[in-house]
């Protein structure tokens, strides 16, 4: 059976107007530049990149917290690119998010049932009884019992709170969940339980995930495709196994080898070149890398944005012989 697109993004960009320096000079900061990808139902797309790479901006565009400056975004085959604030609430209901810290993302004063009921009341026309039935069903899906609904978030362990956050994401019957570092606040033993839960839900509900994480074993285990972002641009994109085993872009090679210097999360102090975003740190840089924006090259099954990708990878092949 042919799989359908849960998400399709074409040349998706986000630019912010900022003021900088002593004279409050107005500048444009490109947080995300011409990102294109498709995510099929039941698949997982991993997003890899340092702080300030554009991962959070992409997540905000997907869940409708921000509108794109340009490009096209389809969710469940519907164009959600230019929705008003009011329309975004229902237009993006099919993409939900689970954050790194479940406790911070759950209102401590609301019972779990109220937390799950809130989005249903805001977006659907279900009756109280229908909502109650759905809440119990979703609690069971994440391995919790109906009586847990009467409790407050602080009465749960970190792992259980992440299950509640997943339940809250599931309550509107999404096609995709953005998982923003969903394991980093959990103990190793609990991490594997949450990974298993996410995989089980994916299989049973045909859910798609966009997984933002630095955790390479989890990326390897969960992701079908992997996108590497560097300062707002997609530098490499392809099947996860190929990208991890044979990274083609110098940035991907460096972050996988942990050689890259840590980027500042404050992107507005970074110099943005019209050419390649990695030219300040790349060992293979040439003069035209500063001025000419690299086009995407297909190397095997990977899309790579680098002027010298063939030359670099031929040299690596010869060196490894
Ligand atoms: S385009 Fe130039 S600076 Fe950028 S990654 Fe390739 S070789 Fe390095």
PDB file of C-alpha atoms and ligand atoms in Angstrom:
ATOM      1  CA  UNK A   1       0.000   0.000   0.000  1.00  0.00           C
ATOM      2  CA  UNK A   2       1.282   3.467  -0.913  1.00  0.00           C
ATOM      3  CA  UNK A   3       2.081   5.605   2.104  1.00  0.00           C
ATOM      4  CA  UNK A   4       0.760   9.168   2.169  1.00  0.00           C
ATOM      5  CA  UNK A   5       2.643  12.290   3.200  1.00  0.00           C
ATOM      6  CA  UNK A   6       2.090  13.328   6.794  1.00  0.00           C
ATOM      7  CA  UNK A   7       4.182  16.452   6.165  1.00  0.00           C
ATOM      8  CA  UNK A   8       5.602  17.991   2.990  1.00  0.00           C
ATOM      9  CA  UNK A   9       7.759  21.102   3.204  1.00  0.00           C
ATOM     10  CA  UNK A  10       9.124  22.979   0.222  1.00  0.00           C
ATOM     11  CA  UNK A  11      11.717  25.774   0.494  1.00  0.00           C
ATOM     12  CA  UNK A  12      10.468  26.577   3.991  1.00  0.00           C
ATOM     13  CA  UNK A  13      12.171  29.695   5.400  1.00  0.00           C
ATOM     14  CA  UNK A  14      11.913  31.797   8.538  1.00  0.00           C
ATOM     15  CA  UNK A  15      13.541  35.204   8.902  1.00  0.00           C
ATOM     16  CA  UNK A  16      13.420  37.436  11.989  1.00  0.00           C
ATOM     17  CA  UNK A  17      13.968  41.193  12.049  1.00  0.00           C
ATOM     18  CA  UNK A  18      16.470  42.060  14.767  1.00  0.00           C
ATOM     19  CA  UNK A  19      18.268  45.197  15.953  1.00  0.00           C
ATOM     20  CA  UNK A  20      21.944  45.001  16.823  1.00  0.00           C
ATOM     21  CA  UNK A  21      24.903  47.163  17.805  1.00  0.00           C
ATOM     22  CA  UNK A  22      25.201  50.567  19.430  1.00  0.00           C
ATOM     23  CA  UNK A  23      23.057  52.270  16.764  1.00  0.00           C
ATOM     24  CA  UNK A  24      20.287  49.625  16.909  1.00  0.00           C
ATOM     25  CA  UNK A  25      20.906  48.756  13.284  1.00  0.00           C
ATOM     26  CA  UNK A  26      18.040  46.748  11.790  1.00  0.00           C
ATOM     27  CA  UNK A  27      19.057  43.402  10.312  1.00  0.00           C
ATOM     28  CA  UNK A  28      17.399  40.240   9.099  1.00  0.00           C
ATOM     29  CA  UNK A  29      18.353  37.017  10.792  1.00  0.00           C
ATOM     30  CA  UNK A  30      17.759  33.917   8.703  1.00  0.00           C
ATOM     31  CA  UNK A  31      16.801  31.233  11.219  1.00  0.00           C
ATOM     32  CA  UNK A  32      15.786  28.671   8.592  1.00  0.00           C
ATOM     33  CA  UNK A  33      16.497  28.793   4.879  1.00  0.00           C
ATOM     34  CA  UNK A  34      14.730  26.865   2.137  1.00  0.00           C
ATOM     35  CA  UNK A  35      14.210  23.572   3.938  1.00  0.00           C
ATOM     36  CA  UNK A  36      12.494  20.885   1.848  1.00  0.00           C
ATOM     37  CA  UNK A  37      11.518  17.403   2.964  1.00  0.00           C
ATOM     38  CA  UNK A  38       8.686  14.917   2.954  1.00  0.00           C
ATOM     39  CA  UNK A  39       7.692  12.749   5.877  1.00  0.00           C
ATOM     40  CA  UNK A  40       5.581   9.694   5.137  1.00  0.00           C
ATOM     41  CA  UNK A  41       2.968   8.348   7.547  1.00  0.00           C
ATOM     42  CA  UNK A  42       4.496   5.895   9.972  1.00  0.00           C
ATOM     43  CA  UNK A  43       8.048   7.187   9.351  1.00  0.00           C
ATOM     44  CA  UNK A  44      10.444   9.116  11.563  1.00  0.00           C
ATOM     45  CA  UNK A  45      12.597  12.015  10.455  1.00  0.00           C
ATOM     46  CA  UNK A  46      15.590  12.770  12.680  1.00  0.00           C
ATOM     47  CA  UNK A  47      16.930  16.317  12.925  1.00  0.00           C
ATOM     48  CA  UNK A  48      20.571  16.713  13.883  1.00  0.00           C
ATOM     49  CA  UNK A  49      22.451  19.954  14.427  1.00  0.00           C
ATOM     50  CA  UNK A  50      24.117  22.104  17.054  1.00  0.00           C
ATOM     51  CA  UNK A  51      22.472  24.782  19.124  1.00  0.00           C
ATOM     52  CA  UNK A  52      21.297  27.584  16.824  1.00  0.00           C
ATOM     53  CA  UNK A  53      21.073  25.274  13.786  1.00  0.00           C
ATOM     54  CA  UNK A  54      17.359  25.973  13.295  1.00  0.00           C
ATOM     55  CA  UNK A  55      15.906  22.827  14.896  1.00  0.00           C
ATOM     56  CA  UNK A  56      13.596  24.711  17.274  1.00  0.00           C
ATOM     57  CA  UNK A  57      12.497  27.114  14.529  1.00  0.00           C
ATOM     58  CA  UNK A  58      11.547  24.152  12.354  1.00  0.00           C
ATOM     59  CA  UNK A  59       9.601  22.624  15.271  1.00  0.00           C
ATOM     60  CA  UNK A  60       7.753  25.937  15.813  1.00  0.00           C
ATOM     61  CA  UNK A  61       6.775  26.124  12.135  1.00  0.00           C
ATOM     62  CA  UNK A  62       5.521  22.538  12.157  1.00  0.00           C
ATOM     63  CA  UNK A  63       3.314  22.994  15.238  1.00  0.00           C
ATOM     64  CA  UNK A  64       2.058  26.417  14.109  1.00  0.00           C
ATOM     65  CA  UNK A  65       3.746  28.453  16.852  1.00  0.00           C
ATOM     66  CA  UNK A  66       5.343  30.564  14.067  1.00  0.00           C
ATOM     67  CA  UNK A  67       4.417  31.237  10.432  1.00  0.00           C
ATOM     68  CA  UNK A  68       6.957  30.678   7.655  1.00  0.00           C
ATOM     69  CA  UNK A  69       8.411  33.780   5.942  1.00  0.00           C
ATOM     70  CA  UNK A  70       8.269  31.903   2.635  1.00  0.00           C
ATOM     71  CA  UNK A  71       7.905  28.399   1.241  1.00  0.00           C
ATOM     72  CA  UNK A  72       5.132  25.856   1.411  1.00  0.00           C
ATOM     73  CA  UNK A  73       4.024  23.591   4.255  1.00  0.00           C
ATOM     74  CA  UNK A  74       1.477  20.812   3.836  1.00  0.00           C
ATOM     75  CA  UNK A  75       0.210  18.857   6.828  1.00  0.00           C
ATOM     76  CA  UNK A  76      -1.914  15.786   6.095  1.00  0.00           C
ATOM     77  CA  UNK A  77      -2.166  17.116   2.488  1.00  0.00           C
ATOM     78  CA  UNK A  78      -3.587  20.500   3.614  1.00  0.00           C
ATOM     79  CA  UNK A  79      -1.777  23.771   2.938  1.00  0.00           C
ATOM     80  CA  UNK A  80      -1.112  25.424   6.321  1.00  0.00           C
ATOM     81  CA  UNK A  81       1.523  27.902   5.132  1.00  0.00           C
ATOM     82  CA  UNK A  82      -0.351  31.167   5.578  1.00  0.00           C
ATOM     83  CA  UNK A  83      -2.968  30.615   8.247  1.00  0.00           C
ATOM     84  CA  UNK A  84      -4.170  33.358  10.596  1.00  0.00           C
ATOM     85  CA  UNK A  85      -3.464  32.927  14.313  1.00  0.00           C
ATOM     86  CA  UNK A  86      -7.027  31.678  14.847  1.00  0.00           C
ATOM     87  CA  UNK A  87      -6.850  29.209  11.926  1.00  0.00           C
ATOM     88  CA  UNK A  88      -3.468  27.866  13.072  1.00  0.00           C
ATOM     89  CA  UNK A  89      -4.980  26.262  16.188  1.00  0.00           C
ATOM     90  CA  UNK A  90      -7.022  23.829  14.116  1.00  0.00           C
ATOM     91  CA  UNK A  91      -4.748  23.839  11.013  1.00  0.00           C
ATOM     92  CA  UNK A  92      -1.837  22.477  13.037  1.00  0.00           C
ATOM     93  CA  UNK A  93      -3.855  20.200  15.348  1.00  0.00           C
ATOM     94  CA  UNK A  94      -2.508  17.249  13.341  1.00  0.00           C
ATOM     95  CA  UNK A  95       1.074  18.020  14.465  1.00  0.00           C
ATOM     96  CA  UNK A  96       1.693  18.024  18.220  1.00  0.00           C
ATOM     97  CA  UNK A  97       4.867  18.348  20.254  1.00  0.00           C
ATOM     98  CA  UNK A  98       6.496  16.616  23.224  1.00  0.00           C
ATOM     99  CA  UNK A  99       9.170  18.667  24.977  1.00  0.00           C
ATOM    100  CA  UNK A 100      12.360  17.737  26.763  1.00  0.00           C
ATOM    101  CA  UNK A 101      11.083  18.549  30.246  1.00  0.00           C
ATOM    102  CA  UNK A 102       7.629  17.034  30.778  1.00  0.00           C
ATOM    103  CA  UNK A 103       7.180  18.776  34.151  1.00  0.00           C
ATOM    104  CA  UNK A 104       7.726  22.243  32.674  1.00  0.00           C
ATOM    105  CA  UNK A 105       5.280  21.538  29.852  1.00  0.00           C
ATOM    106  CA  UNK A 106       2.429  20.393  32.150  1.00  0.00           C
ATOM    107  CA  UNK A 107       0.465  22.925  34.204  1.00  0.00           C
ATOM    108  CA  UNK A 108       1.134  21.786  37.805  1.00  0.00           C
ATOM    109  CA  UNK A 109      -2.287  23.010  39.039  1.00  0.00           C
ATOM    110  CA  UNK A 110      -4.380  20.943  36.611  1.00  0.00           C
ATOM    111  CA  UNK A 111      -5.256  17.274  37.012  1.00  0.00           C
ATOM    112  CA  UNK A 112      -4.141  14.988  34.198  1.00  0.00           C
ATOM    113  CA  UNK A 113      -7.735  14.687  32.948  1.00  0.00           C
ATOM    114  CA  UNK A 114      -8.051  18.499  32.781  1.00  0.00           C
ATOM    115  CA  UNK A 115      -4.711  18.728  30.945  1.00  0.00           C
ATOM    116  CA  UNK A 116      -5.931  16.238  28.364  1.00  0.00           C
ATOM    117  CA  UNK A 117      -9.396  17.813  28.180  1.00  0.00           C
ATOM    118  CA  UNK A 118      -8.069  21.337  27.473  1.00  0.00           C
ATOM    119  CA  UNK A 119      -7.071  20.800  23.791  1.00  0.00           C
ATOM    120  CA  UNK A 120     -10.253  18.778  23.173  1.00  0.00           C
ATOM    121  CA  UNK A 121     -12.413  21.643  24.477  1.00  0.00           C
ATOM    122  CA  UNK A 122     -10.437  24.197  22.439  1.00  0.00           C
ATOM    123  CA  UNK A 123     -10.458  22.402  19.122  1.00  0.00           C
ATOM    124  CA  UNK A 124     -13.232  19.790  18.959  1.00  0.00           C
ATOM    125  CA  UNK A 125     -17.008  19.786  19.401  1.00  0.00           C
ATOM    126  CA  UNK A 126     -17.075  16.528  21.363  1.00  0.00           C
ATOM    127  CA  UNK A 127     -19.499  16.178  24.261  1.00  0.00           C
ATOM    128  CA  UNK A 128     -18.216  15.883  27.852  1.00  0.00           C
ATOM    129  CA  UNK A 129     -18.931  12.147  27.833  1.00  0.00           C
ATOM    130  CA  UNK A 130     -17.141  11.614  24.501  1.00  0.00           C
ATOM    131  CA  UNK A 131     -14.150  13.587  25.762  1.00  0.00           C
ATOM    132  CA  UNK A 132     -14.022  11.544  28.971  1.00  0.00           C
ATOM    133  CA  UNK A 133     -14.055   8.279  26.988  1.00  0.00           C
ATOM    134  CA  UNK A 134     -11.265   9.531  24.745  1.00  0.00           C
ATOM    135  CA  UNK A 135      -9.133  10.649  27.713  1.00  0.00           C
ATOM    136  CA  UNK A 136      -9.366   7.175  29.285  1.00  0.00           C
ATOM    137  CA  UNK A 137      -8.508   5.546  25.937  1.00  0.00           C
ATOM    138  CA  UNK A 138      -5.408   7.738  25.485  1.00  0.00           C
ATOM    139  CA  UNK A 139      -4.262   7.216  29.086  1.00  0.00           C
ATOM    140  CA  UNK A 140      -4.448   3.457  28.480  1.00  0.00           C
ATOM    141  CA  UNK A 141      -2.547   3.833  25.196  1.00  0.00           C
ATOM    142  CA  UNK A 142       0.436   5.333  27.046  1.00  0.00           C
ATOM    143  CA  UNK A 143       0.336   2.674  29.787  1.00  0.00           C
ATOM    144  CA  UNK A 144      -1.557   4.667  32.454  1.00  0.00           C
ATOM    145  CA  UNK A 145      -4.861   3.886  34.186  1.00  0.00           C
ATOM    146  CA  UNK A 146      -8.082   5.906  34.182  1.00  0.00           C
ATOM    147  CA  UNK A 147      -7.662   6.750  37.904  1.00  0.00           C
ATOM    148  CA  UNK A 148      -4.363   8.510  37.071  1.00  0.00           C
ATOM    149  CA  UNK A 149      -6.509  11.198  35.445  1.00  0.00           C
ATOM    150  CA  UNK A 150      -7.550  12.507  38.885  1.00  0.00           C
ATOM    151  CA  UNK A 151      -3.960  13.168  39.985  1.00  0.00           C
ATOM    152  CA  UNK A 152      -1.685  16.206  39.592  1.00  0.00           C
ATOM    153  CA  UNK A 153       1.590  16.146  37.577  1.00  0.00           C
ATOM    154  CA  UNK A 154       3.868  16.248  40.671  1.00  0.00           C
ATOM    155  CA  UNK A 155       2.420  12.897  41.834  1.00  0.00           C
ATOM    156  CA  UNK A 156       4.155  11.086  38.950  1.00  0.00           C
ATOM    157  CA  UNK A 157       7.728  10.009  38.184  1.00  0.00           C
ATOM    158  CA  UNK A 158       9.638  11.706  35.339  1.00  0.00           C
ATOM    159  CA  UNK A 159       8.951   8.753  33.023  1.00  0.00           C
ATOM    160  CA  UNK A 160       5.225   8.782  33.844  1.00  0.00           C
ATOM    161  CA  UNK A 161       5.132  12.546  33.258  1.00  0.00           C
ATOM    162  CA  UNK A 162       6.638  11.997  29.807  1.00  0.00           C
ATOM    163  CA  UNK A 163       3.896   9.417  29.161  1.00  0.00           C
ATOM    164  CA  UNK A 164       1.353  12.104  30.135  1.00  0.00           C
ATOM    165  CA  UNK A 165       3.037  14.578  27.746  1.00  0.00           C
ATOM    166  CA  UNK A 166       2.770  11.947  24.987  1.00  0.00           C
ATOM    167  CA  UNK A 167      -0.892  11.385  25.892  1.00  0.00           C
ATOM    168  CA  UNK A 168      -1.513  15.129  25.595  1.00  0.00           C
ATOM    169  CA  UNK A 169       0.118  15.068  22.168  1.00  0.00           C
ATOM    170  CA  UNK A 170      -2.021  12.070  21.149  1.00  0.00           C
ATOM    171  CA  UNK A 171      -5.364  13.421  22.331  1.00  0.00           C
ATOM    172  CA  UNK A 172      -6.107  15.324  19.094  1.00  0.00           C
ATOM    173  CA  UNK A 173      -5.399  12.275  16.914  1.00  0.00           C
ATOM    174  CA  UNK A 174      -2.279  13.736  15.227  1.00  0.00           C
ATOM    175  CA  UNK A 175      -0.569  12.481  12.073  1.00  0.00           C
ATOM    176  CA  UNK A 176       2.800  13.576  13.432  1.00  0.00           C
ATOM    177  CA  UNK A 177       4.421  14.302  16.795  1.00  0.00           C
ATOM    178  CA  UNK A 178       7.512  16.496  17.067  1.00  0.00           C
ATOM    179  CA  UNK A 179       9.719  14.977  19.757  1.00  0.00           C
ATOM    180  CA  UNK A 180      12.038  17.713  21.027  1.00  0.00           C
ATOM    181  CA  UNK A 181      14.797  15.940  22.998  1.00  0.00           C
ATOM    182  CA  UNK A 182      12.140  13.732  24.638  1.00  0.00           C
ATOM    183  CA  UNK A 183      14.613  11.541  26.536  1.00  0.00           C
ATOM    184  CA  UNK A 184      17.279  13.909  27.787  1.00  0.00           C
ATOM    185  CA  UNK A 185      15.712  14.509  31.216  1.00  0.00           C
ATOM    186  CA  UNK A 186      15.154  10.788  31.864  1.00  0.00           C
ATOM    187  CA  UNK A 187      17.290   8.028  33.411  1.00  0.00           C
ATOM    188  CA  UNK A 188      18.735   5.497  30.954  1.00  0.00           C
ATOM    189  CA  UNK A 189      16.379   2.705  32.126  1.00  0.00           C
ATOM    190  CA  UNK A 190      13.332   4.947  31.666  1.00  0.00           C
ATOM    191  CA  UNK A 191      14.616   6.175  28.285  1.00  0.00           C
ATOM    192  CA  UNK A 192      14.336   2.711  26.779  1.00  0.00           C
ATOM    193  CA  UNK A 193      10.756   2.328  28.110  1.00  0.00           C
ATOM    194  CA  UNK A 194       9.754   5.624  26.459  1.00  0.00           C
ATOM    195  CA  UNK A 195      11.478   4.670  23.173  1.00  0.00           C
ATOM    196  CA  UNK A 196       9.587   1.356  23.180  1.00  0.00           C
ATOM    197  CA  UNK A 197       6.326   3.150  23.922  1.00  0.00           C
ATOM    198  CA  UNK A 198       6.899   5.619  21.066  1.00  0.00           C
ATOM    199  CA  UNK A 199       7.692   2.788  18.640  1.00  0.00           C
ATOM    200  CA  UNK A 200       4.633   0.808  19.726  1.00  0.00           C
ATOM    201  CA  UNK A 201       2.364   3.850  19.299  1.00  0.00           C
ATOM    202  CA  UNK A 202       3.896   4.524  15.899  1.00  0.00           C
ATOM    203  CA  UNK A 203       3.225   0.982  14.750  1.00  0.00           C
ATOM    204  CA  UNK A 204      -0.327   0.841  16.089  1.00  0.00           C
ATOM    205  CA  UNK A 205      -1.434   4.341  15.061  1.00  0.00           C
ATOM    206  CA  UNK A 206       0.661   4.852  11.891  1.00  0.00           C
ATOM    207  CA  UNK A 207       2.119   7.941  13.539  1.00  0.00           C
ATOM    208  CA  UNK A 208       4.966   9.954  12.060  1.00  0.00           C
ATOM    209  CA  UNK A 209       7.639  11.543  14.235  1.00  0.00           C
ATOM    210  CA  UNK A 210      10.061  14.393  13.786  1.00  0.00           C
ATOM    211  CA  UNK A 211      12.764  13.577  16.325  1.00  0.00           C
ATOM    212  CA  UNK A 212      15.133  16.336  17.461  1.00  0.00           C
ATOM    213  CA  UNK A 213      17.974  14.820  19.449  1.00  0.00           C
ATOM    214  CA  UNK A 214      21.744  14.474  19.826  1.00  0.00           C
ATOM    215  CA  UNK A 215      21.292  10.888  20.943  1.00  0.00           C
ATOM    216  CA  UNK A 216      22.855   8.974  18.027  1.00  0.00           C
ATOM    217  CA  UNK A 217      21.871   5.454  19.189  1.00  0.00           C
ATOM    218  CA  UNK A 218      18.235   6.626  19.421  1.00  0.00           C
ATOM    219  CA  UNK A 219      18.461   8.269  15.984  1.00  0.00           C
ATOM    220  CA  UNK A 220      19.852   5.014  14.594  1.00  0.00           C
ATOM    221  CA  UNK A 221      17.109   2.980  16.295  1.00  0.00           C
ATOM    222  CA  UNK A 222      14.134   5.194  15.445  1.00  0.00           C
ATOM    223  CA  UNK A 223      14.751   7.346  12.372  1.00  0.00           C
ATOM    224  CA  UNK A 224      14.104   6.397   8.736  1.00  0.00           C
ATOM    225  CA  UNK A 225      15.496   9.655   7.361  1.00  0.00           C
ATOM    226  CA  UNK A 226      18.010  12.058   8.848  1.00  0.00           C
ATOM    227  CA  UNK A 227      18.334  15.772   8.157  1.00  0.00           C
ATOM    228  CA  UNK A 228      21.434  17.669   9.244  1.00  0.00           C
ATOM    229  CA  UNK A 229      21.033  21.414   9.816  1.00  0.00           C
ATOM    230  CA  UNK A 230      23.879  23.914  10.016  1.00  0.00           C
ATOM    231  CA  UNK A 231      23.066  27.542  10.875  1.00  0.00           C
ATOM    232  CA  UNK A 232      19.574  27.321   9.396  1.00  0.00           C
ATOM    233  CA  UNK A 233      20.414  25.393   6.241  1.00  0.00           C
ATOM    234  CA  UNK A 234      19.966  21.736   5.404  1.00  0.00           C
ATOM    235  CA  UNK A 235      23.461  20.480   4.600  1.00  0.00           C
ATOM    236  CA  UNK A 236      22.718  16.764   4.363  1.00  0.00           C
ATOM    237  CA  UNK A 237      19.556  14.673   4.094  1.00  0.00           C
ATOM    238  CA  UNK A 238      19.058  11.001   3.413  1.00  0.00           C
ATOM    239  CA  UNK A 239      18.360   7.539   4.841  1.00  0.00           C
ATOM    240  CA  UNK A 240      19.590   7.452   8.441  1.00  0.00           C
ATOM    241  CA  UNK A 241      21.851   4.421   8.020  1.00  0.00           C
ATOM    242  CA  UNK A 242      23.643   5.982   5.015  1.00  0.00           C
ATOM    243  CA  UNK A 243      24.122   9.383   6.662  1.00  0.00           C
ATOM    244  CA  UNK A 244      25.439   7.876   9.918  1.00  0.00           C
ATOM    245  CA  UNK A 245      27.673   5.279   8.249  1.00  0.00           C
ATOM    246  CA  UNK A 246      28.944   7.439   5.417  1.00  0.00           C
ATOM    247  CA  UNK A 247      28.417  11.154   6.086  1.00  0.00           C
ATOM    248  CA  UNK A 248      29.280  13.218   3.013  1.00  0.00           C
ATOM    249  CA  UNK A 249      29.168  16.832   4.214  1.00  0.00           C
ATOM    250  CA  UNK A 250      32.172  18.123   6.217  1.00  0.00           C
ATOM    251  CA  UNK A 251      29.804  19.461   8.919  1.00  0.00           C
ATOM    252  CA  UNK A 252      28.076  16.084   9.320  1.00  0.00           C
ATOM    253  CA  UNK A 253      31.465  14.357   9.387  1.00  0.00           C
ATOM    254  CA  UNK A 254      32.669  16.762  12.082  1.00  0.00           C
ATOM    255  CA  UNK A 255      29.624  16.577  14.361  1.00  0.00           C
ATOM    256  CA  UNK A 256      29.546  12.791  14.108  1.00  0.00           C
ATOM    257  CA  UNK A 257      33.238  12.751  15.011  1.00  0.00           C
ATOM    258  CA  UNK A 258      32.557  15.452  17.639  1.00  0.00           C
ATOM    259  CA  UNK A 259      35.261  17.623  16.072  1.00  0.00           C
ATOM    260  CA  UNK A 260      33.089  20.632  15.411  1.00  0.00           C
ATOM    261  CA  UNK A 261      33.414  23.561  17.770  1.00  0.00           C
ATOM    262  CA  UNK A 262      30.210  24.235  19.703  1.00  0.00           C
ATOM    263  CA  UNK A 263      28.117  26.896  18.048  1.00  0.00           C
ATOM    264  CA  UNK A 264      26.760  29.781  19.988  1.00  0.00           C
ATOM    265  CA  UNK A 265      23.043  29.495  20.608  1.00  0.00           C
ATOM    266  CA  UNK A 266      22.850  33.256  20.152  1.00  0.00           C
ATOM    267  CA  UNK A 267      22.667  33.194  16.402  1.00  0.00           C
ATOM    268  CA  UNK A 268      22.407  36.966  16.012  1.00  0.00           C
ATOM    269  CA  UNK A 269      26.123  37.442  16.796  1.00  0.00           C
ATOM    270  CA  UNK A 270      27.142  35.024  14.052  1.00  0.00           C
ATOM    271  CA  UNK A 271      28.317  36.272  10.724  1.00  0.00           C
ATOM    272  CA  UNK A 272      26.109  34.949   7.955  1.00  0.00           C
ATOM    273  CA  UNK A 273      27.878  34.519   4.626  1.00  0.00           C
ATOM    274  CA  UNK A 274      26.071  34.523   1.291  1.00  0.00           C
ATOM    275  CA  UNK A 275      28.000  31.344   0.486  1.00  0.00           C
ATOM    276  CA  UNK A 276      28.325  28.248   2.676  1.00  0.00           C
ATOM    277  CA  UNK A 277      27.280  28.510   6.341  1.00  0.00           C
ATOM    278  CA  UNK A 278      30.131  26.231   7.390  1.00  0.00           C
ATOM    279  CA  UNK A 279      32.975  28.151   5.736  1.00  0.00           C
ATOM    280  CA  UNK A 280      34.219  29.627   9.050  1.00  0.00           C
ATOM    281  CA  UNK A 281      34.903  26.170  10.417  1.00  0.00           C
ATOM    282  CA  UNK A 282      35.468  23.917   7.397  1.00  0.00           C
ATOM    283  CA  UNK A 283      38.873  22.329   6.788  1.00  0.00           C
ATOM    284  CA  UNK A 284      38.220  22.211   3.033  1.00  0.00           C
ATOM    285  CA  UNK A 285      37.129  25.835   2.555  1.00  0.00           C
ATOM    286  CA  UNK A 286      38.044  27.674  -0.670  1.00  0.00           C
ATOM    287  CA  UNK A 287      37.534  31.300  -1.555  1.00  0.00           C
ATOM    288  CA  UNK A 288      34.291  30.787  -3.475  1.00  0.00           C
ATOM    289  CA  UNK A 289      32.741  28.938  -0.489  1.00  0.00           C
ATOM    290  CA  UNK A 290      32.366  32.382   1.187  1.00  0.00           C
ATOM    291  CA  UNK A 291      30.515  33.955  -1.719  1.00  0.00           C
ATOM    292  CA  UNK A 292      28.619  31.196  -3.572  1.00  0.00           C
ATOM    293  CA  UNK A 293      25.774  29.310  -1.964  1.00  0.00           C
ATOM    294  CA  UNK A 294      26.301  25.558  -2.488  1.00  0.00           C
ATOM    295  CA  UNK A 295      23.659  23.722  -4.515  1.00  0.00           C
ATOM    296  CA  UNK A 296      22.360  20.316  -3.460  1.00  0.00           C
ATOM    297  CA  UNK A 297      24.169  17.313  -4.948  1.00  0.00           C
ATOM    298  CA  UNK A 298      22.822  13.785  -4.910  1.00  0.00           C
ATOM    299  CA  UNK A 299      25.562  11.485  -3.616  1.00  0.00           C
ATOM    300  CA  UNK A 300      24.168   7.929  -3.620  1.00  0.00           C
ATOM    301  CA  UNK A 301      20.978   8.303  -1.602  1.00  0.00           C
ATOM    302  CA  UNK A 302      22.063  11.494   0.214  1.00  0.00           C
ATOM    303  CA  UNK A 303      21.398  15.123  -0.701  1.00  0.00           C
ATOM    304  CA  UNK A 304      24.464  17.178   0.203  1.00  0.00           C
ATOM    305  CA  UNK A 305      24.981  20.961  -0.023  1.00  0.00           C
ATOM    306  CA  UNK A 306      28.707  21.458  -0.549  1.00  0.00           C
ATOM    307  CA  UNK A 307      30.740  22.799  -3.483  1.00  0.00           C
ATOM    308  CA  UNK A 308      33.462  20.214  -3.024  1.00  0.00           C
ATOM    309  CA  UNK A 309      31.493  17.176  -1.910  1.00  0.00           C
ATOM    310  CA  UNK A 310      32.821  14.870  -4.655  1.00  0.00           C
ATOM    311  CA  UNK A 311      36.422  15.980  -4.218  1.00  0.00           C
ATOM    312  CA  UNK A 312      36.253  15.624  -0.401  1.00  0.00           C
ATOM    313  CA  UNK A 313      34.688  12.175  -0.495  1.00  0.00           C
ATOM    314  CA  UNK A 314      37.052  10.891  -3.207  1.00  0.00           C
ATOM    315  CA  UNK A 315      39.994  12.001  -1.042  1.00  0.00           C
ATOM    316  CA  UNK A 316      38.483  10.230   1.987  1.00  0.00           C
ATOM    317  CA  UNK A 317      37.979   7.049  -0.096  1.00  0.00           C
ATOM    318  CA  UNK A 318      41.608   7.068  -1.278  1.00  0.00           C
ATOM    319  CA  UNK A 319      42.853   7.768   2.279  1.00  0.00           C
ATOM    320  CA  UNK A 320      40.841   4.814   3.630  1.00  0.00           C
ATOM    321  CA  UNK A 321      42.079   2.323   1.012  1.00  0.00           C
TER     322      UNK A 321
HETATM  323  S1  LIG B   1      31.002  24.441   0.516  1.00  0.00           S
HETATM  324 FE1  LIG B   1      33.138  24.834   1.042  1.00  0.00          FE
HETATM  325  S2  LIG B   1      33.095  25.578   3.180  1.00  0.00           S
HETATM  326 FE2  LIG B   1      31.134  24.634   2.749  1.00  0.00          FE
HETATM  327  S3  LIG B   1      31.345  22.566   3.480  1.00  0.00           S
HETATM  328 FE3  LIG B   1      31.835  22.529   1.300  1.00  0.00          FE
HETATM  329  S4  LIG B   1      34.048  22.809   1.196  1.00  0.00           S
HETATM  330 FE4  LIG B   1      33.404  23.389   3.260  1.00  0.00          FE
END
